[in-house]
Tab-separated table of C-alpha atoms (C1' of nucleotides) in Angstrom:
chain	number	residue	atom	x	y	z
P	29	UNK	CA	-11.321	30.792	99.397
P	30	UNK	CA	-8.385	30.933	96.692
P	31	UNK	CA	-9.311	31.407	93.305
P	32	UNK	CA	-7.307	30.175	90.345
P	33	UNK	CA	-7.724	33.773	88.167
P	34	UNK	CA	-5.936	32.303	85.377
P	35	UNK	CA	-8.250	29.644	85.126
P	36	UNK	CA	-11.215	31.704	85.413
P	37	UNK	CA	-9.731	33.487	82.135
P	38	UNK	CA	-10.028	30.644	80.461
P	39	UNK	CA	-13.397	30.126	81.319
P	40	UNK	CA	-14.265	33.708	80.638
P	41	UNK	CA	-12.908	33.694	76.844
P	42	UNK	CA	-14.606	30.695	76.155
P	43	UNK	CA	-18.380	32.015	77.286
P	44	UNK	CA	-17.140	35.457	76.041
P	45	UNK	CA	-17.371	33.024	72.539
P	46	UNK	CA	-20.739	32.442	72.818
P	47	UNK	CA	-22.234	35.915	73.026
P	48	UNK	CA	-24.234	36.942	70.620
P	49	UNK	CA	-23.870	40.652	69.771
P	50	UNK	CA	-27.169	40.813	67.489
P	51	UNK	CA	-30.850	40.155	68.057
P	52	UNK	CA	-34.168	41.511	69.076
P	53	UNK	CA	-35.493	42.654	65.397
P	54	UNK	CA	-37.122	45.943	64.804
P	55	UNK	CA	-40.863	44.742	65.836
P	56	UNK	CA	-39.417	42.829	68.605
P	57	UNK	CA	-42.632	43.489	71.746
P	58	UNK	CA	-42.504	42.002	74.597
P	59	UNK	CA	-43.916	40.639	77.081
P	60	UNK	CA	-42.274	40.737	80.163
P	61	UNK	CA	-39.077	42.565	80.966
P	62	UNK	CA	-36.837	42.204	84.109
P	63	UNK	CA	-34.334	43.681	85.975
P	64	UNK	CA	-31.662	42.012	88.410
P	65	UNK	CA	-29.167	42.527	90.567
P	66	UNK	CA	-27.370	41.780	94.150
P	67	UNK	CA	-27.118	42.681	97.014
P	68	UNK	CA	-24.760	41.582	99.831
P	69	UNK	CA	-25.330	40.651	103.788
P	70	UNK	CA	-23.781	38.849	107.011
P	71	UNK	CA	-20.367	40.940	106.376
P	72	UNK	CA	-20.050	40.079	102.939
P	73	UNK	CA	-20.804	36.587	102.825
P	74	UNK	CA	-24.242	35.653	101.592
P	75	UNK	CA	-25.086	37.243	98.378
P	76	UNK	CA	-28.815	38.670	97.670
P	77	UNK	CA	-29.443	37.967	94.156
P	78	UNK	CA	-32.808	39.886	92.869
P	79	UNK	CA	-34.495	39.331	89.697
P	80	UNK	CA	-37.949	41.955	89.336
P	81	UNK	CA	-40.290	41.232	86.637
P	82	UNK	CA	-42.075	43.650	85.021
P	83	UNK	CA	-44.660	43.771	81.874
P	84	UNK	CA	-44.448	45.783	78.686
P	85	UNK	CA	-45.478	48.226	78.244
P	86	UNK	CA	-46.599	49.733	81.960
P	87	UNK	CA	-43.459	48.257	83.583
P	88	UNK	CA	-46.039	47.045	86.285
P	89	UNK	CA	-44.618	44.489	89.011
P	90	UNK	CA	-45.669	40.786	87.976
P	91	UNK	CA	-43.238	39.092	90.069
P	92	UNK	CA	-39.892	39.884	92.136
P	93	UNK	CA	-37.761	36.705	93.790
P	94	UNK	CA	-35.138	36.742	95.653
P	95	UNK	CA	-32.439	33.998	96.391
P	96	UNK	CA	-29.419	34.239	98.783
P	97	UNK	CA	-26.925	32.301	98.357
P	98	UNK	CA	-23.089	31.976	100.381
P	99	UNK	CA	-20.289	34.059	98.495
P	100	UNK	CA	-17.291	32.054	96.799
P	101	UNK	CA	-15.116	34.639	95.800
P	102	UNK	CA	-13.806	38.067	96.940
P	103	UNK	CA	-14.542	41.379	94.589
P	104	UNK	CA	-12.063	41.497	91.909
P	105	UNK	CA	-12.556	44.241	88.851
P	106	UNK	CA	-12.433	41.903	86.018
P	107	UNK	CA	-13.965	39.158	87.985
P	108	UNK	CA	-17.497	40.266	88.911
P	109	UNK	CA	-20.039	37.824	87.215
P	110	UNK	CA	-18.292	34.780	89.401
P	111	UNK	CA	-19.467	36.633	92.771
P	112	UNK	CA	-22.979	37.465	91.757
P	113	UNK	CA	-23.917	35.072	88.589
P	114	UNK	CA	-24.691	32.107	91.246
P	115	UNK	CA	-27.405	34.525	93.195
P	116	UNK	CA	-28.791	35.649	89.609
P	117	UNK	CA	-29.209	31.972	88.201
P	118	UNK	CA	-30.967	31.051	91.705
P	119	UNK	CA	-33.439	33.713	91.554
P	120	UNK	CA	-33.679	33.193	87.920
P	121	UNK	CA	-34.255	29.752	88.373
P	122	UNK	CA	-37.667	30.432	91.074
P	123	UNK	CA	-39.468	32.970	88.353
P	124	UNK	CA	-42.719	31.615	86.738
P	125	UNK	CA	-42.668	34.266	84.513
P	126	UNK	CA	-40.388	33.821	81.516
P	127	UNK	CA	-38.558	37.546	80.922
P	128	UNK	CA	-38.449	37.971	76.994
P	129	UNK	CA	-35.520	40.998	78.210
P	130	UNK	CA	-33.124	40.871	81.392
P	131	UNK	CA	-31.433	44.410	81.936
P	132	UNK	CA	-29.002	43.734	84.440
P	133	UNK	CA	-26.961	46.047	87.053
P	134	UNK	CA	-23.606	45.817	85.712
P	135	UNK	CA	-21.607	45.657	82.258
P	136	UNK	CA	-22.486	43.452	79.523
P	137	UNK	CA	-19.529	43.063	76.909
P	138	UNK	CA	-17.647	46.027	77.974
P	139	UNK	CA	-15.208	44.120	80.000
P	140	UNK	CA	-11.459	43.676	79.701
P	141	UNK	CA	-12.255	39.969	77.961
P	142	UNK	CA	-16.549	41.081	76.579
P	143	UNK	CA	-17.920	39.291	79.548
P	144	UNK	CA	-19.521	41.266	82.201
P	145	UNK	CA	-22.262	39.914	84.536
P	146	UNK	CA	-25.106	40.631	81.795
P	147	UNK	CA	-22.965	38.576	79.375
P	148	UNK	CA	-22.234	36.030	81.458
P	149	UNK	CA	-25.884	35.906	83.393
P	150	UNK	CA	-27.204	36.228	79.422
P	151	UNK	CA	-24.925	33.093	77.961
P	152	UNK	CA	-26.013	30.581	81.163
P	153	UNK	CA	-29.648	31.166	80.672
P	154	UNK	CA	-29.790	32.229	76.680
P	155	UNK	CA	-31.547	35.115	77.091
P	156	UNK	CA	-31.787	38.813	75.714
P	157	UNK	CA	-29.767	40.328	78.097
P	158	UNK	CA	-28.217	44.462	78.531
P	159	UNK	CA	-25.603	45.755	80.601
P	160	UNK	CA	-27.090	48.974	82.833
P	161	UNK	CA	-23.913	49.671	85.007
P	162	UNK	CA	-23.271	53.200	86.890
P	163	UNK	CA	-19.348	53.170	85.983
P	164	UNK	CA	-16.852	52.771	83.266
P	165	UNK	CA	-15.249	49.761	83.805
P	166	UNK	CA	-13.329	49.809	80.708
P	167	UNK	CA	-13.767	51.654	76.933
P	168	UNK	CA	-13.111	55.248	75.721
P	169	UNK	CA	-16.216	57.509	74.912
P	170	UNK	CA	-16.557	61.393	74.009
P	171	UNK	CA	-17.602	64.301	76.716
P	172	UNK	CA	-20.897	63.836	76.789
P	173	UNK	CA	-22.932	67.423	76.665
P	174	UNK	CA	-25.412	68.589	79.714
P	175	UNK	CA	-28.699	67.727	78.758
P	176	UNK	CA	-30.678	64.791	79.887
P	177	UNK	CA	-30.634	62.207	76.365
P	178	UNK	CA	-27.107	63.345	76.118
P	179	UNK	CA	-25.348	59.918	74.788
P	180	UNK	CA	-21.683	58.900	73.364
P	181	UNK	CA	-20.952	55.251	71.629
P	182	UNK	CA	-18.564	53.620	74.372
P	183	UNK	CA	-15.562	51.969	72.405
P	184	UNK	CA	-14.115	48.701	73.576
P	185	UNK	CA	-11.224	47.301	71.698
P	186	UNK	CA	-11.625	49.546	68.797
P	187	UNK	CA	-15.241	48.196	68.006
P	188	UNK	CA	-18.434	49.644	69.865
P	189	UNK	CA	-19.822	47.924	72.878
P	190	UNK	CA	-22.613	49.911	73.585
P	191	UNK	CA	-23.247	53.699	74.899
P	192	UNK	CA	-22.317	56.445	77.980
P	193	UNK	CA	-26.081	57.760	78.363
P	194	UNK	CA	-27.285	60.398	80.797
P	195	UNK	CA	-30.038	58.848	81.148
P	196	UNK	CA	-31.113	61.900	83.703
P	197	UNK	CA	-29.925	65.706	83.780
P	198	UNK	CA	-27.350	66.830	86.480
P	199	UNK	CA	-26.587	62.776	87.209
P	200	UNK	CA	-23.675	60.744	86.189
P	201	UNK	CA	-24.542	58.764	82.834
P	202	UNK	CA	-25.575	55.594	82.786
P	203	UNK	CA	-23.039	52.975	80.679
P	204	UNK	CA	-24.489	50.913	78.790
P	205	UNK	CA	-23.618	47.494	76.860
P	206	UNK	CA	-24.710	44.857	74.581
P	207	UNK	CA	-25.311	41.582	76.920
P	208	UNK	CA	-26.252	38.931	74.660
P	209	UNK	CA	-28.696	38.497	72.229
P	210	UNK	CA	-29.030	42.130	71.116
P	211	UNK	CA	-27.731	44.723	69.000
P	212	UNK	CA	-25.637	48.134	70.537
P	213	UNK	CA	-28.432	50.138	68.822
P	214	UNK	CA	-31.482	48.049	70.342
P	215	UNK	CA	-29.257	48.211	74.076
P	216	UNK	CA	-29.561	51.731	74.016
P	217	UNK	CA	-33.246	51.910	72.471
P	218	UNK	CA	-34.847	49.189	75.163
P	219	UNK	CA	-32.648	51.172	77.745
P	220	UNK	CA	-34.238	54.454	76.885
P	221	UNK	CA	-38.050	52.942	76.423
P	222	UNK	CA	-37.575	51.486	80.320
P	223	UNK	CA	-37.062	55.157	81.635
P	224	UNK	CA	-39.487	56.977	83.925
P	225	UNK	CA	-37.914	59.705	85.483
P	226	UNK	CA	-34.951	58.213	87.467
P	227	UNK	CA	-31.469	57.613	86.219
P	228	UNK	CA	-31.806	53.982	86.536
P	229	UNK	CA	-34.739	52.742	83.825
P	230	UNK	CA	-36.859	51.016	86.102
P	231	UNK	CA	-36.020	47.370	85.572
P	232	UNK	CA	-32.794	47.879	87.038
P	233	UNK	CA	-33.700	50.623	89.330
P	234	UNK	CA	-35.934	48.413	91.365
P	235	UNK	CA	-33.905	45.371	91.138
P	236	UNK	CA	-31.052	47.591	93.115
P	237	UNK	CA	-33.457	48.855	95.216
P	238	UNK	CA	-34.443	45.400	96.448
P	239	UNK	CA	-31.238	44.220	96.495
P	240	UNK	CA	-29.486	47.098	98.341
P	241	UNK	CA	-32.767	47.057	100.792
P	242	UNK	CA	-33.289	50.714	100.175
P	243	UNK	CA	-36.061	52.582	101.564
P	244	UNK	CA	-39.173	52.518	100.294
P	245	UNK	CA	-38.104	49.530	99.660
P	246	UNK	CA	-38.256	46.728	102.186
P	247	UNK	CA	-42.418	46.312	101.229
P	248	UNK	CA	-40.770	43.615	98.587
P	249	UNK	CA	-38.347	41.760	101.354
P	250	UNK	CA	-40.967	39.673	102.693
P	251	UNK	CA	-43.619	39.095	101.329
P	252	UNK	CA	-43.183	36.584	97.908
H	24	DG	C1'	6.987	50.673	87.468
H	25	DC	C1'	2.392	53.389	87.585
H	26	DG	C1'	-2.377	54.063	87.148
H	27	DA	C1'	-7.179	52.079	86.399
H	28	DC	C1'	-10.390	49.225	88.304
H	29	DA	C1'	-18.421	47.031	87.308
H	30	DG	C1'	-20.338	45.648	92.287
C	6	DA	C1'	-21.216	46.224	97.556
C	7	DT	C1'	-21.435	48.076	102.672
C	8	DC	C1'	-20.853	51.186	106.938
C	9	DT	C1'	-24.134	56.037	107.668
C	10	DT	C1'	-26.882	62.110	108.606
C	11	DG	C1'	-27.106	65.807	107.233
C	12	DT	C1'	-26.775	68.814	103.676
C	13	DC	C1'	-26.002	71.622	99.361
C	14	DG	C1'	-28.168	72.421	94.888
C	15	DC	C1'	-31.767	72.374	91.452
DNA sequence: GCGACAG
DNA sequence: ATCTTGTCGC
């Protein structure tokens, strides 16, 4: 269960290549937008990879799959689309609806080498894709104030990947990164149009839900 | 050498 | 991520 890290560097500067940091134009409306994330079981050792679709604009559940799928690697900052890109792609790969917007649970381009799961997850399947992840991973941003709205550009390598957000008053901020596909300024606008009163805008926030097997919850474990 | 470090 | 109940604060 060794991994060669160097060589997984390699492979991550090369996909890093192939993001695209622009996209989804000002009268971009879609269709279907869908969350994803994973979840772990059995010790550690079967990933739960959940993708929940949802359509524009009511955010209504269309369709939610779920695919589990044995874990190859170990948890490694710096490493984490390796671990949960194979659960993503399987669920991903079982949808009949075609998401025209993937917000995933994790960082997009702020990473050490710009590839985060929801670059990674975005470059395999070519989709519009946004980092939603609940800690700084890497990047430098101003104090952000109280208020929920509160927001801060998020600085990696001297060039903006995306934004710090409270998303919610009296919660930790959300941060938020281009994936692929998209711009830093549409990121942060999809981000806040997918908000309904929770920190997590609600692609992502039942995604994790599923995926962690939180209650209120378990309804969408069975039945498919 | 020391600290940081998504999920 | 996961193991886990109550509890403090708004």
């Amino acid at each position: 269960m060794t991994a060669d890290y160097a060589a997984l560097k390699v492979q991550q500067l090369s996909l890093a290549a192939d993001v695209v940091g622009e996209g989804l134009s000002r009268d971009f409306s879609p269709g279907f937008i869908a969350g994803g994330d994973v979840g772990f079981e059995q010790q550690g050792t079967i990933a739960r990879g959940v993708i929940v679709v949802l359509r524009w604009p009511g955010l209504e559940i269309v369709e939610h799959r779920i695919a589990r799928v044995p874990v190859t690697l170990p948890y490694i900052p710096g490493f984490l689309s390796f671990r949960e890109c194979p659960a993503l792609l399987a669920a991903w790969q079982q949808l009949t609806h075609r998401p025209d917007l993937l917000l995933i649970d994790g960082q997009g381009i702020a990473h050490p080498r710009g590839l985060g799961v929801a670059s990674h997850i975005g470059v395999l399947t070519d989709v519009p894709t946004i980092g939603i992840a609940k800690n700084r991973l890497c990047g430098e941003y101003s104090p952000l104030e109280e208020g929920a709205g509160a927001c801060q550009p998020l600085y990696c390598h001297h060039q903006q990947a995306g934004w710090v957000l409270r998303s919610k008053i009296r919660c930790n901020p959300l941060f938020i990164s281009i994936g692929h596909r998209v711009s830093v300024d549409m990121a942060l606008f999809w981000t806040q149009q997918c908000l309904r009163g929770y920190r997590l805008p609600e692609p992502t926030r039942l995604a994790d839900g599923i995926a962690s097997r939180r209650k209120g919850f378990q309804r969408w474990l069975n039945v498919q």
